[in-house]
Amino acid sequence: MVHILDQIIIGIFISITIVLGFAGYKHSKTLHGYIFANKSLGPWLLSFSIMATYYSAASFLGGGGSTYLYNLGFGAWLTAWHVIGVSLLWLFIANKLYEYMSLYNISTIPEFIEHRYGSKVAKYIAVVVMIILFMLYLVSVYKGGAIVLSTVYGLDYAIALLILLLPVAIYIVVGGLRSAAINNLYLGVMMLIAAATTFSYIMAYIGGPLEGLRKLVNMTIAGKFSGSLWLRIDGAGPQPAIEKGMLVPLIMSITFSIGVAQIALPNILVQFYTARNEKAIEKGRIIGPILVALYAMLMFSLGAFCHLVIDSKVSNYQVIQLMKDTDWVIPTAVNMIVPEGIRGLILAGPIAASMSTIAITILSMVTTLIKDVIQPFVKLDDKNALKFSKTLAILLSLLPIPFAILRNKLIVDMVGAAFGTIFAVFIGPVTIGLFWGRGCREGAVASMISGAVTGIIWYIYIYGETLIYPTIPAIVVALTTYIVPCLLKKRK
């Protein structure tokens, strides 16, 4: 039960985002200032913005609660792959991409693809795939934040969606990327505070990690599972995966797909263009990985320990239901052991994660549509282009709402496929193409199309039967169709 003090705290937290939005106003008076913040982001703003963009509400709800169903090996590998992914991003990709985009005055990922491969066809394929997949991905981000808001305030889910969107729409229209980055610093701090507070309360309740492990081993979960299974990577997890002997491959494929995806997500990569200078990126190499790693270490194994918090207070049936829908594990545990007021601070975490991801993703789509689709065909002066960009930001922010409200199974499946498919689509043409000189136009086009088609079809029709996570076959197909044509193509 959420109390009035929790509601007030979350209300204040959301109101602050609107106030902070005006801090970027002076940078948003021109189109370049609105969509690129006049390339003014220092290391702290850049690092927090990338971290907060990457971690959506799913990281707090799903990531935090996942080991309530899966074993602790899932949490360990999810953390490890996040650390590996963010290290690759900052150590190898950030500076290289910044130099390339600055040298050729490239400001979007589709524009990078056009310049790198000399193909307008490749650029427009990138635009279409990027817009469709990001729209689908945003549906899940909207849902995560709206579920928390509807629970906290007892609101209709559709109203909660609008309340989640309203402050984001205000501050991205008022201040553009600069406001989004400033808010992401604030929202990122809130996410870390929420994660640290949640971790502290759960650990204090169970007597610390070591005592928690001892208690977990000795308990029986849902009246039939030994708690010791949660300490084995081939132990606890979805029953179909266990029965087919696919639990370990499933854990490794899911954690890899989620953790390493950051090296190829356009809404993350494009932010390096907004860095103030190379020194900002050099300092970000230290700050950025620490932020991502810290959040991952605090959150991603908590679900298993929540058995010690929740199970004795609910029926075995309710435990099974939570294992089927682990998004509710952390909120349930928080509601049981955290006092009023602090509970509101914690529940602000997934809302913050949703808002930060929505803002940058919407702005990255606006930038792509303006720079890659509108301006090449329609001559707009800076003033009108700026007005058009802000109108487009509002329209794009509203588009995911009908899909977030619908419960159609096909939509749910496509949303689930979107995140990993974005990773598969762009890892070849962008991430590898940044370093590999033989990358070619034919490979880039084939890779983007095959990666998108494979990821979505596999998730909808094949994943349930094989339990091979769709991102893996999508990456295999996408990289094969990228590399093979380029190796076969004769050099001029």
Short mmCIF file of C-alpha atoms in Angstrom, two decimals:
data_model
loop_
_atom_site.label_atom_id
_atom_site.label_comp_id
_atom_site.label_asym_id
_atom_site.label_seq_id
_atom_site.Cartn_x
_atom_site.Cartn_y
_atom_site.Cartn_z
CA MET A 1 0.00 0.00 0.00
CA VAL A 2 1.50 3.31 -1.11
CA HIS A 3 0.86 6.19 1.30
CA ILE A 4 0.31 9.90 0.74
CA LEU A 5 3.92 10.77 1.64
CA ASP A 6 5.20 8.46 -1.09
CA GLN A 7 2.83 10.11 -3.56
CA ILE A 8 4.02 13.59 -2.56
CA ILE A 9 7.69 12.61 -2.95
CA ILE A 10 7.13 11.15 -6.41
CA GLY A 11 5.09 14.23 -7.37
CA ILE A 12 7.94 16.51 -6.28
CA PHE A 13 10.46 14.33 -8.10
CA ILE A 14 8.49 14.60 -11.37
CA SER A 15 7.95 18.36 -10.94
CA ILE A 16 11.69 18.93 -10.64
CA THR A 17 12.21 17.47 -14.12
CA ILE A 18 10.01 20.21 -15.57
CA VAL A 19 11.91 22.93 -13.71
CA LEU A 20 15.24 21.51 -14.84
CA GLY A 21 13.95 21.50 -18.40
CA PHE A 22 14.21 25.28 -18.52
CA ALA A 23 17.95 25.07 -17.79
CA GLY A 24 18.50 24.07 -21.41
CA TYR A 25 16.32 26.78 -22.92
CA LYS A 26 19.13 29.13 -23.95
CA HIS A 27 20.74 26.30 -25.93
CA SER A 28 17.52 25.47 -27.79
CA LYS A 29 16.99 28.72 -29.67
CA THR A 30 18.53 27.31 -32.83
CA LEU A 31 18.06 23.93 -34.50
CA HIS A 32 21.67 22.91 -33.82
CA GLY A 33 21.32 23.93 -30.19
CA TYR A 34 18.00 22.13 -29.83
CA ILE A 35 19.03 18.75 -31.22
CA PHE A 36 22.76 18.78 -30.38
CA ALA A 37 22.98 21.11 -27.34
CA ASN A 38 25.58 23.10 -29.34
CA LYS A 39 27.96 20.20 -28.66
CA SER A 40 28.31 21.37 -25.07
CA LEU A 41 28.11 18.19 -22.99
CA GLY A 42 30.94 17.68 -20.53
CA PRO A 43 32.00 14.31 -19.10
CA TRP A 44 29.48 14.20 -16.26
CA LEU A 45 26.46 15.20 -18.33
CA LEU A 46 27.50 12.88 -21.16
CA SER A 47 28.22 9.89 -18.88
CA PHE A 48 25.02 10.21 -16.88
CA SER A 49 22.96 10.81 -20.01
CA ILE A 50 24.25 7.65 -21.68
CA MET A 51 23.83 5.59 -18.51
CA ALA A 52 20.29 6.87 -17.90
CA THR A 53 19.32 6.40 -21.55
CA TYR A 54 20.49 2.81 -21.56
CA TYR A 55 18.82 1.77 -18.31
CA SER A 56 15.05 1.89 -18.72
CA ALA A 57 12.42 0.86 -16.16
CA ALA A 58 13.08 -2.73 -17.22
CA SER A 59 16.50 -2.55 -15.56
CA PHE A 60 14.94 -1.75 -12.19
CA LEU A 61 11.83 -3.93 -12.40
CA GLY A 62 12.82 -6.80 -14.69
CA GLY A 63 16.56 -6.68 -14.09
CA GLY A 64 16.13 -6.36 -10.35
CA GLY A 65 13.49 -9.06 -10.08
CA SER A 66 14.83 -11.53 -12.66
CA THR A 67 16.70 -13.75 -10.20
CA TYR A 68 13.49 -14.38 -8.27
CA LEU A 69 12.90 -16.84 -11.14
CA TYR A 70 16.42 -17.35 -12.47
CA ASN A 71 19.38 -18.35 -10.35
CA LEU A 72 22.10 -15.98 -9.17
CA GLY A 73 24.20 -16.96 -12.18
CA PHE A 74 21.79 -14.92 -14.28
CA GLY A 75 22.42 -11.83 -12.14
CA ALA A 76 26.18 -12.39 -12.16
CA TRP A 77 26.40 -12.77 -15.92
CA LEU A 78 23.99 -9.89 -16.53
CA THR A 79 26.27 -7.68 -14.45
CA ALA A 80 29.41 -9.01 -16.14
CA TRP A 81 28.11 -8.43 -19.66
CA HIS A 82 27.03 -4.91 -18.74
CA VAL A 83 30.53 -4.15 -17.51
CA ILE A 84 32.06 -5.67 -20.66
CA GLY A 85 29.63 -3.80 -22.91
CA VAL A 86 30.11 -0.39 -21.30
CA SER A 87 33.89 -0.85 -21.28
CA LEU A 88 33.91 -1.62 -25.01
CA LEU A 89 31.64 1.36 -25.62
CA TRP A 90 33.77 3.93 -23.80
CA LEU A 91 37.28 2.54 -24.39
CA PHE A 92 37.06 1.71 -28.09
CA ILE A 93 33.95 3.12 -29.74
CA ALA A 94 33.32 6.52 -28.13
CA ASN A 95 36.41 8.39 -29.27
CA LYS A 96 36.56 6.73 -32.69
CA LEU A 97 32.93 7.60 -33.42
CA TYR A 98 33.33 11.15 -32.09
CA GLU A 99 36.36 11.74 -34.33
CA TYR A 100 34.63 10.32 -37.40
CA MET A 101 31.41 12.28 -36.91
CA SER A 102 33.26 15.51 -36.08
CA LEU A 103 35.65 15.18 -39.01
CA TYR A 104 32.88 14.72 -41.57
CA ASN A 105 30.25 16.81 -39.74
CA ILE A 106 27.95 13.81 -39.38
CA SER A 107 25.26 14.05 -36.76
CA THR A 108 23.02 10.96 -37.06
CA ILE A 109 23.60 7.23 -37.36
CA PRO A 110 21.79 6.95 -40.74
CA GLU A 111 23.96 9.84 -41.99
CA PHE A 112 27.02 7.92 -40.76
CA ILE A 113 25.85 4.87 -42.71
CA GLU A 114 25.31 6.95 -45.87
CA HIS A 115 28.77 8.51 -45.63
CA ARG A 116 30.55 5.31 -44.63
CA TYR A 117 29.05 3.22 -47.43
CA GLY A 118 28.24 5.87 -50.03
CA SER A 119 24.63 4.75 -50.23
CA LYS A 120 21.41 6.69 -49.79
CA VAL A 121 19.51 3.39 -49.94
CA ALA A 122 21.42 2.16 -46.88
CA LYS A 123 20.68 5.43 -45.11
CA TYR A 124 16.93 5.25 -45.69
CA ILE A 125 16.80 1.59 -44.67
CA ALA A 126 18.56 2.61 -41.45
CA VAL A 127 15.99 5.40 -40.90
CA VAL A 128 13.00 3.10 -41.41
CA VAL A 129 14.37 0.28 -39.26
CA MET A 130 15.49 2.68 -36.54
CA ILE A 131 12.14 4.51 -36.29
CA ILE A 132 10.02 1.35 -36.30
CA LEU A 133 12.13 -0.56 -33.79
CA PHE A 134 12.57 2.39 -31.45
CA MET A 135 8.82 3.02 -31.50
CA LEU A 136 8.23 -0.60 -30.50
CA TYR A 137 10.94 -0.42 -27.85
CA LEU A 138 9.40 2.73 -26.36
CA VAL A 139 6.14 0.86 -25.82
CA SER A 140 7.86 -1.30 -23.19
CA VAL A 141 9.57 1.75 -21.65
CA TYR A 142 6.24 3.58 -21.37
CA LYS A 143 4.64 0.52 -19.79
CA GLY A 144 7.32 0.17 -17.12
CA GLY A 145 6.99 3.72 -15.84
CA ALA A 146 3.19 3.86 -16.19
CA ILE A 147 2.68 0.65 -14.21
CA VAL A 148 4.54 2.18 -11.26
CA LEU A 149 2.64 5.47 -11.52
CA SER A 150 -0.74 3.76 -11.78
CA THR A 151 0.10 1.67 -8.70
CA VAL A 152 1.37 4.62 -6.67
CA TYR A 153 -1.57 6.91 -7.37
CA GLY A 154 -4.30 4.35 -7.99
CA LEU A 155 -4.82 5.75 -11.48
CA ASP A 156 -6.16 4.22 -14.64
CA TYR A 157 -3.21 2.86 -16.64
CA ALA A 158 -3.94 5.10 -19.66
CA ILE A 159 -3.94 8.20 -17.44
CA ALA A 160 -0.65 7.09 -15.90
CA LEU A 161 0.85 6.88 -19.40
CA LEU A 162 -0.05 10.51 -20.05
CA ILE A 163 1.30 11.64 -16.67
CA LEU A 164 4.58 9.86 -17.41
CA LEU A 165 4.82 11.51 -20.81
CA LEU A 166 3.76 15.07 -19.91
CA PRO A 167 6.91 16.25 -18.04
CA VAL A 168 9.16 14.60 -20.62
CA ALA A 169 7.32 16.30 -23.48
CA ILE A 170 7.56 19.65 -21.70
CA TYR A 171 11.27 19.59 -21.05
CA ILE A 172 12.32 18.20 -24.42
CA VAL A 173 10.21 20.85 -26.19
CA VAL A 174 11.50 23.67 -23.97
CA GLY A 175 15.16 22.75 -23.83
CA GLY A 176 15.88 19.98 -26.32
CA LEU A 177 18.93 17.80 -25.87
CA ARG A 178 20.58 20.06 -23.30
CA SER A 179 17.54 19.81 -21.03
CA ALA A 180 17.31 16.07 -21.60
CA ALA A 181 20.99 15.69 -20.66
CA ILE A 182 20.64 17.84 -17.52
CA ASN A 183 17.58 15.86 -16.52
CA ASN A 184 19.40 12.62 -17.23
CA LEU A 185 22.07 13.68 -14.75
CA TYR A 186 19.32 14.24 -12.18
CA LEU A 187 17.40 11.10 -13.17
CA GLY A 188 20.58 9.03 -13.23
CA VAL A 189 21.41 10.13 -9.69
CA MET A 190 17.86 9.24 -8.64
CA MET A 191 18.24 5.81 -10.20
CA LEU A 192 21.47 5.18 -8.32
CA ILE A 193 19.95 6.41 -5.05
CA ALA A 194 16.93 4.16 -5.58
CA ALA A 195 19.16 1.17 -6.41
CA ALA A 196 21.48 1.76 -3.43
CA THR A 197 18.55 2.25 -1.04
CA THR A 198 16.77 -0.87 -2.28
CA PHE A 199 19.97 -2.90 -1.98
CA SER A 200 20.64 -1.59 1.54
CA TYR A 201 17.17 -2.35 2.88
CA ILE A 202 17.04 -5.85 1.41
CA MET A 203 20.54 -6.71 2.62
CA ALA A 204 19.82 -5.33 6.09
CA TYR A 205 16.60 -7.35 6.27
CA ILE A 206 18.26 -10.67 5.34
CA GLY A 207 21.42 -10.10 7.43
CA GLY A 208 23.81 -9.34 4.56
CA PRO A 209 24.81 -11.24 1.39
CA LEU A 210 26.57 -14.17 3.07
CA GLU A 211 23.82 -14.73 5.60
CA GLY A 212 21.32 -14.35 2.78
CA LEU A 213 23.03 -17.08 0.77
CA ARG A 214 23.02 -19.39 3.80
CA LYS A 215 19.32 -18.80 4.39
CA LEU A 216 18.52 -19.21 0.70
CA VAL A 217 20.24 -22.60 0.57
CA ASN A 218 18.19 -23.86 3.52
CA MET A 219 14.76 -22.70 2.38
CA THR A 220 12.11 -24.33 0.22
CA ILE A 221 10.59 -22.08 -2.44
CA ALA A 222 6.94 -22.33 -3.49
CA GLY A 223 6.69 -25.50 -1.41
CA LYS A 224 8.68 -27.60 -3.88
CA PHE A 225 12.01 -26.04 -4.98
CA SER A 226 15.20 -26.17 -2.94
CA GLY A 227 16.71 -22.74 -2.42
CA SER A 228 20.10 -24.26 -3.26
CA LEU A 229 19.02 -24.27 -6.91
CA TRP A 230 19.37 -20.47 -6.91
CA LEU A 231 23.13 -20.88 -6.30
CA ARG A 232 23.67 -23.05 -9.40
CA ILE A 233 23.75 -21.63 -12.91
CA ASP A 234 22.01 -24.79 -14.13
CA GLY A 235 19.57 -24.69 -11.20
CA ALA A 236 16.60 -22.35 -11.02
CA GLY A 237 14.96 -20.87 -14.09
CA PRO A 238 12.01 -21.30 -16.46
CA GLN A 239 10.82 -24.91 -16.36
CA PRO A 240 10.73 -25.37 -20.17
CA ALA A 241 14.41 -24.37 -20.36
CA ILE A 242 15.33 -26.73 -17.52
CA GLU A 243 13.41 -29.63 -19.08
CA LYS A 244 15.12 -29.11 -22.46
CA GLY A 245 18.58 -28.69 -20.92
CA MET A 246 18.68 -25.15 -22.32
CA LEU A 247 18.89 -23.13 -19.11
CA VAL A 248 22.57 -22.22 -19.27
CA PRO A 249 22.50 -21.31 -23.00
CA LEU A 250 19.34 -19.27 -22.37
CA ILE A 251 20.94 -17.39 -19.46
CA MET A 252 24.10 -16.67 -21.42
CA SER A 253 22.25 -15.54 -24.55
CA ILE A 254 19.83 -13.26 -22.70
CA THR A 255 22.48 -11.63 -20.52
CA PHE A 256 24.84 -11.16 -23.48
CA SER A 257 22.10 -9.65 -25.63
CA ILE A 258 21.05 -7.16 -22.96
CA GLY A 259 24.48 -6.29 -21.58
CA VAL A 260 26.44 -5.78 -24.79
CA ALA A 261 23.63 -4.10 -26.76
CA GLN A 262 24.87 -0.67 -25.70
CA ILE A 263 27.73 -0.84 -28.23
CA ALA A 264 25.27 -0.66 -31.14
CA LEU A 265 22.22 1.34 -30.00
CA PRO A 266 21.84 4.52 -32.11
CA ASN A 267 20.24 6.55 -29.29
CA ILE A 268 23.40 5.94 -27.23
CA LEU A 269 26.03 6.19 -29.97
CA VAL A 270 24.74 9.49 -31.38
CA GLN A 271 25.23 11.19 -28.01
CA PHE A 272 29.00 11.10 -28.40
CA TYR A 273 28.62 13.69 -31.17
CA THR A 274 27.29 16.12 -28.56
CA ALA A 275 30.44 15.94 -26.43
CA ARG A 276 32.14 19.27 -25.77
CA ASN A 277 35.51 17.92 -26.94
CA GLU A 278 37.74 14.85 -26.84
CA LYS A 279 38.67 15.56 -23.22
CA ALA A 280 35.04 15.10 -22.22
CA ILE A 281 35.12 11.63 -23.74
CA GLU A 282 38.48 10.80 -22.14
CA LYS A 283 37.12 11.66 -18.68
CA GLY A 284 33.87 9.89 -19.52
CA ARG A 285 35.85 6.69 -20.02
CA ILE A 286 36.29 6.59 -16.26
CA ILE A 287 32.91 7.96 -15.17
CA GLY A 288 30.66 6.14 -17.67
CA PRO A 289 31.70 2.53 -16.96
CA ILE A 290 31.64 3.12 -13.19
CA LEU A 291 28.03 4.39 -13.33
CA VAL A 292 26.78 1.44 -15.39
CA ALA A 293 28.72 -1.11 -13.36
CA LEU A 294 27.61 0.33 -10.01
CA TYR A 295 23.93 0.24 -10.93
CA ALA A 296 24.23 -3.30 -12.30
CA MET A 297 26.00 -4.59 -9.17
CA LEU A 298 23.40 -3.04 -6.89
CA MET A 299 20.31 -4.30 -8.73
CA PHE A 300 20.78 -7.43 -10.79
CA SER A 301 20.94 -10.12 -8.11
CA LEU A 302 18.36 -8.76 -5.68
CA GLY A 303 15.49 -10.92 -6.94
CA ALA A 304 16.88 -14.14 -5.48
CA PHE A 305 17.22 -12.58 -2.03
CA CYS A 306 13.64 -11.29 -2.28
CA HIS A 307 12.51 -14.87 -1.61
CA LEU A 308 13.71 -14.26 1.94
CA VAL A 309 11.64 -11.08 2.10
CA ILE A 310 8.44 -12.09 0.34
CA ASP A 311 7.82 -15.83 0.51
CA SER A 312 7.00 -16.19 4.20
CA LYS A 313 4.38 -13.43 3.91
CA VAL A 314 2.45 -14.73 0.90
CA SER A 315 1.02 -18.04 -0.31
CA ASN A 316 2.89 -20.50 -2.52
CA TYR A 317 0.46 -19.60 -5.29
CA GLN A 318 1.47 -15.93 -5.05
CA VAL A 319 5.14 -16.91 -5.13
CA ILE A 320 4.53 -18.82 -8.36
CA GLN A 321 2.70 -15.84 -9.82
CA LEU A 322 5.61 -13.55 -8.97
CA MET A 323 7.98 -16.02 -10.61
CA LYS A 324 5.87 -15.72 -13.76
CA ASP A 325 5.90 -11.90 -13.68
CA THR A 326 9.13 -10.83 -12.00
CA ASP A 327 8.55 -7.13 -12.72
CA TRP A 328 6.53 -7.02 -9.49
CA VAL A 329 9.16 -8.63 -7.26
CA ILE A 330 11.13 -5.49 -6.29
CA PRO A 331 8.03 -3.29 -5.73
CA THR A 332 6.49 -6.06 -3.60
CA ALA A 333 9.61 -6.45 -1.46
CA VAL A 334 10.00 -2.68 -1.11
CA ASN A 335 6.39 -2.33 -0.02
CA MET A 336 6.96 -4.96 2.69
CA ILE A 337 10.13 -3.69 4.35
CA VAL A 338 10.74 -0.05 3.43
CA PRO A 339 9.08 2.73 5.48
CA GLU A 340 6.79 5.35 4.03
CA GLY A 341 8.60 8.23 2.37
CA ILE A 342 11.75 6.27 1.57
CA ARG A 343 9.52 3.89 -0.35
CA GLY A 344 8.47 6.81 -2.56
CA LEU A 345 12.13 7.64 -3.18
CA ILE A 346 12.76 4.07 -4.32
CA LEU A 347 9.69 3.87 -6.55
CA ALA A 348 10.86 7.06 -8.25
CA GLY A 349 13.75 4.95 -9.62
CA PRO A 350 11.89 3.07 -12.37
CA ILE A 351 9.96 6.23 -13.25
CA ALA A 352 13.26 8.09 -13.62
CA ALA A 353 14.63 5.27 -15.76
CA SER A 354 11.62 5.44 -18.07
CA MET A 355 11.69 9.23 -18.43
CA SER A 356 15.40 9.39 -19.24
CA THR A 357 15.15 6.71 -21.93
CA ILE A 358 12.05 8.26 -23.48
CA ALA A 359 13.58 11.74 -23.75
CA ILE A 360 16.81 10.83 -25.52
CA THR A 361 15.18 8.22 -27.75
CA ILE A 362 12.51 10.68 -28.91
CA LEU A 363 15.14 13.34 -29.59
CA SER A 364 17.33 10.90 -31.52
CA MET A 365 14.36 10.04 -33.74
CA VAL A 366 13.54 13.73 -34.23
CA THR A 367 17.14 14.41 -35.23
CA THR A 368 17.13 11.52 -37.70
CA LEU A 369 13.85 12.54 -39.32
CA ILE A 370 14.83 16.21 -39.58
CA LYS A 371 18.40 15.72 -40.79
CA ASP A 372 17.99 12.59 -42.92
CA VAL A 373 14.45 12.82 -44.26
CA ILE A 374 12.99 16.34 -44.06
CA GLN A 375 15.87 18.73 -44.75
CA PRO A 376 17.21 16.95 -47.87
CA PHE A 377 13.84 17.48 -49.58
CA VAL A 378 12.21 20.47 -47.90
CA LYS A 379 14.11 23.74 -47.58
CA LEU A 380 13.36 25.14 -44.12
CA ASP A 381 15.03 28.09 -42.50
CA ASP A 382 16.40 27.55 -39.01
CA LYS A 383 13.38 29.07 -37.27
CA ASN A 384 10.85 26.90 -39.07
CA ALA A 385 13.04 23.80 -38.78
CA LEU A 386 13.17 24.37 -35.02
CA LYS A 387 9.38 24.70 -34.78
CA PHE A 388 8.94 21.60 -36.89
CA SER A 389 11.38 19.66 -34.67
CA LYS A 390 9.47 20.53 -31.51
CA THR A 391 6.15 19.60 -33.11
CA LEU A 392 7.66 16.34 -34.29
CA ALA A 393 8.93 15.61 -30.77
CA ILE A 394 5.39 15.91 -29.41
CA LEU A 395 3.92 13.70 -32.14
CA LEU A 396 6.58 11.01 -31.75
CA SER A 397 6.16 10.97 -27.98
CA LEU A 398 2.43 10.34 -28.40
CA LEU A 399 2.69 7.55 -30.99
CA PRO A 400 3.68 4.68 -28.65
CA ILE A 401 0.74 5.33 -26.29
CA PRO A 402 -1.99 3.45 -28.25
CA PHE A 403 0.30 0.43 -28.57
CA ALA A 404 1.20 0.62 -24.87
CA ILE A 405 -2.52 0.48 -24.05
CA LEU A 406 -3.32 -2.42 -26.38
CA ARG A 407 -2.76 -5.95 -25.04
CA ASN A 408 -2.59 -7.62 -28.45
CA LYS A 409 -0.19 -10.61 -28.31
CA LEU A 410 1.47 -9.74 -31.62
CA ILE A 411 2.28 -6.24 -30.37
CA VAL A 412 3.65 -7.65 -27.12
CA ASP A 413 5.87 -10.06 -29.05
CA MET A 414 7.17 -7.36 -31.38
CA VAL A 415 7.92 -5.07 -28.45
CA GLY A 416 9.90 -7.88 -26.83
CA ALA A 417 11.88 -8.38 -30.02
CA ALA A 418 12.65 -4.71 -30.60
CA PHE A 419 15.54 -4.05 -28.19
CA GLY A 420 17.69 -7.01 -29.20
CA THR A 421 16.85 -6.51 -32.86
CA ILE A 422 18.14 -2.92 -32.79
CA PHE A 423 21.42 -4.33 -31.48
CA ALA A 424 21.59 -6.92 -34.28
CA VAL A 425 20.68 -4.43 -37.02
CA PHE A 426 23.40 -1.87 -36.28
CA ILE A 427 26.31 -3.88 -34.86
CA GLY A 428 27.65 -4.68 -38.33
CA PRO A 429 27.15 -1.48 -40.36
CA VAL A 430 27.95 0.89 -37.47
CA THR A 431 30.05 -0.71 -34.74
CA ILE A 432 32.15 -3.04 -36.89
CA GLY A 433 32.01 -0.74 -39.91
CA LEU A 434 33.62 1.99 -37.83
CA PHE A 435 36.79 -0.12 -37.63
CA TRP A 436 36.68 -2.51 -40.59
CA GLY A 437 37.82 -0.89 -43.81
CA ARG A 438 36.36 -3.57 -46.08
CA GLY A 439 32.80 -2.97 -44.95
CA CYS A 440 30.68 -2.41 -48.07
CA ARG A 441 27.32 -1.03 -49.19
CA GLU A 442 25.89 -4.42 -50.12
CA GLY A 443 26.80 -5.90 -46.76
CA ALA A 444 25.34 -2.96 -44.84
CA VAL A 445 22.00 -3.15 -46.64
CA ALA A 446 21.75 -6.93 -46.35
CA SER A 447 22.75 -6.88 -42.70
CA MET A 448 20.15 -4.33 -41.62
CA ILE A 449 17.29 -6.01 -43.47
CA SER A 450 18.19 -9.58 -42.48
CA GLY A 451 18.89 -8.63 -38.86
CA ALA A 452 15.52 -6.90 -38.47
CA VAL A 453 13.53 -9.67 -40.14
CA THR A 454 15.32 -12.48 -38.30
CA GLY A 455 15.00 -10.86 -34.87
CA ILE A 456 11.26 -10.21 -35.09
CA ILE A 457 10.28 -13.47 -36.81
CA TRP A 458 12.42 -15.55 -34.44
CA TYR A 459 10.88 -13.93 -31.38
CA ILE A 460 7.30 -14.36 -32.58
CA TYR A 461 7.44 -17.83 -34.14
CA ILE A 462 10.57 -19.73 -33.09
CA TYR A 463 11.82 -18.56 -29.67
CA GLY A 464 9.12 -20.38 -27.67
CA GLU A 465 10.00 -23.72 -29.27
CA THR A 466 13.80 -23.49 -29.31
CA LEU A 467 14.45 -21.25 -26.26
CA ILE A 468 17.31 -19.72 -28.22
CA TYR A 469 17.08 -16.01 -27.51
CA PRO A 470 16.25 -14.16 -30.78
CA THR A 471 19.09 -11.66 -30.56
CA ILE A 472 21.64 -14.44 -31.06
CA PRO A 473 20.34 -15.78 -34.41
CA ALA A 474 19.63 -12.20 -35.49
CA ILE A 475 23.25 -11.22 -34.83
CA VAL A 476 24.59 -14.35 -36.54
CA VAL A 477 22.50 -13.71 -39.65
CA ALA A 478 23.18 -9.95 -39.64
CA LEU A 479 26.96 -10.32 -39.26
CA THR A 480 27.13 -13.11 -41.86
CA THR A 481 25.24 -11.04 -44.41
CA TYR A 482 27.45 -8.06 -43.58
CA ILE A 483 30.85 -9.73 -43.68
CA VAL A 484 30.50 -12.33 -46.47
CA PRO A 485 29.42 -9.95 -49.29
CA CYS A 486 32.18 -7.54 -48.31
CA LEU A 487 34.85 -10.28 -48.35
CA LEU A 488 33.61 -11.50 -51.73
CA LYS A 489 33.50 -8.05 -53.23
CA LYS A 490 36.58 -7.21 -55.27
CA ARG A 491 38.59 -4.27 -54.11
CA LYS A 492 38.93 -1.45 -56.60
#
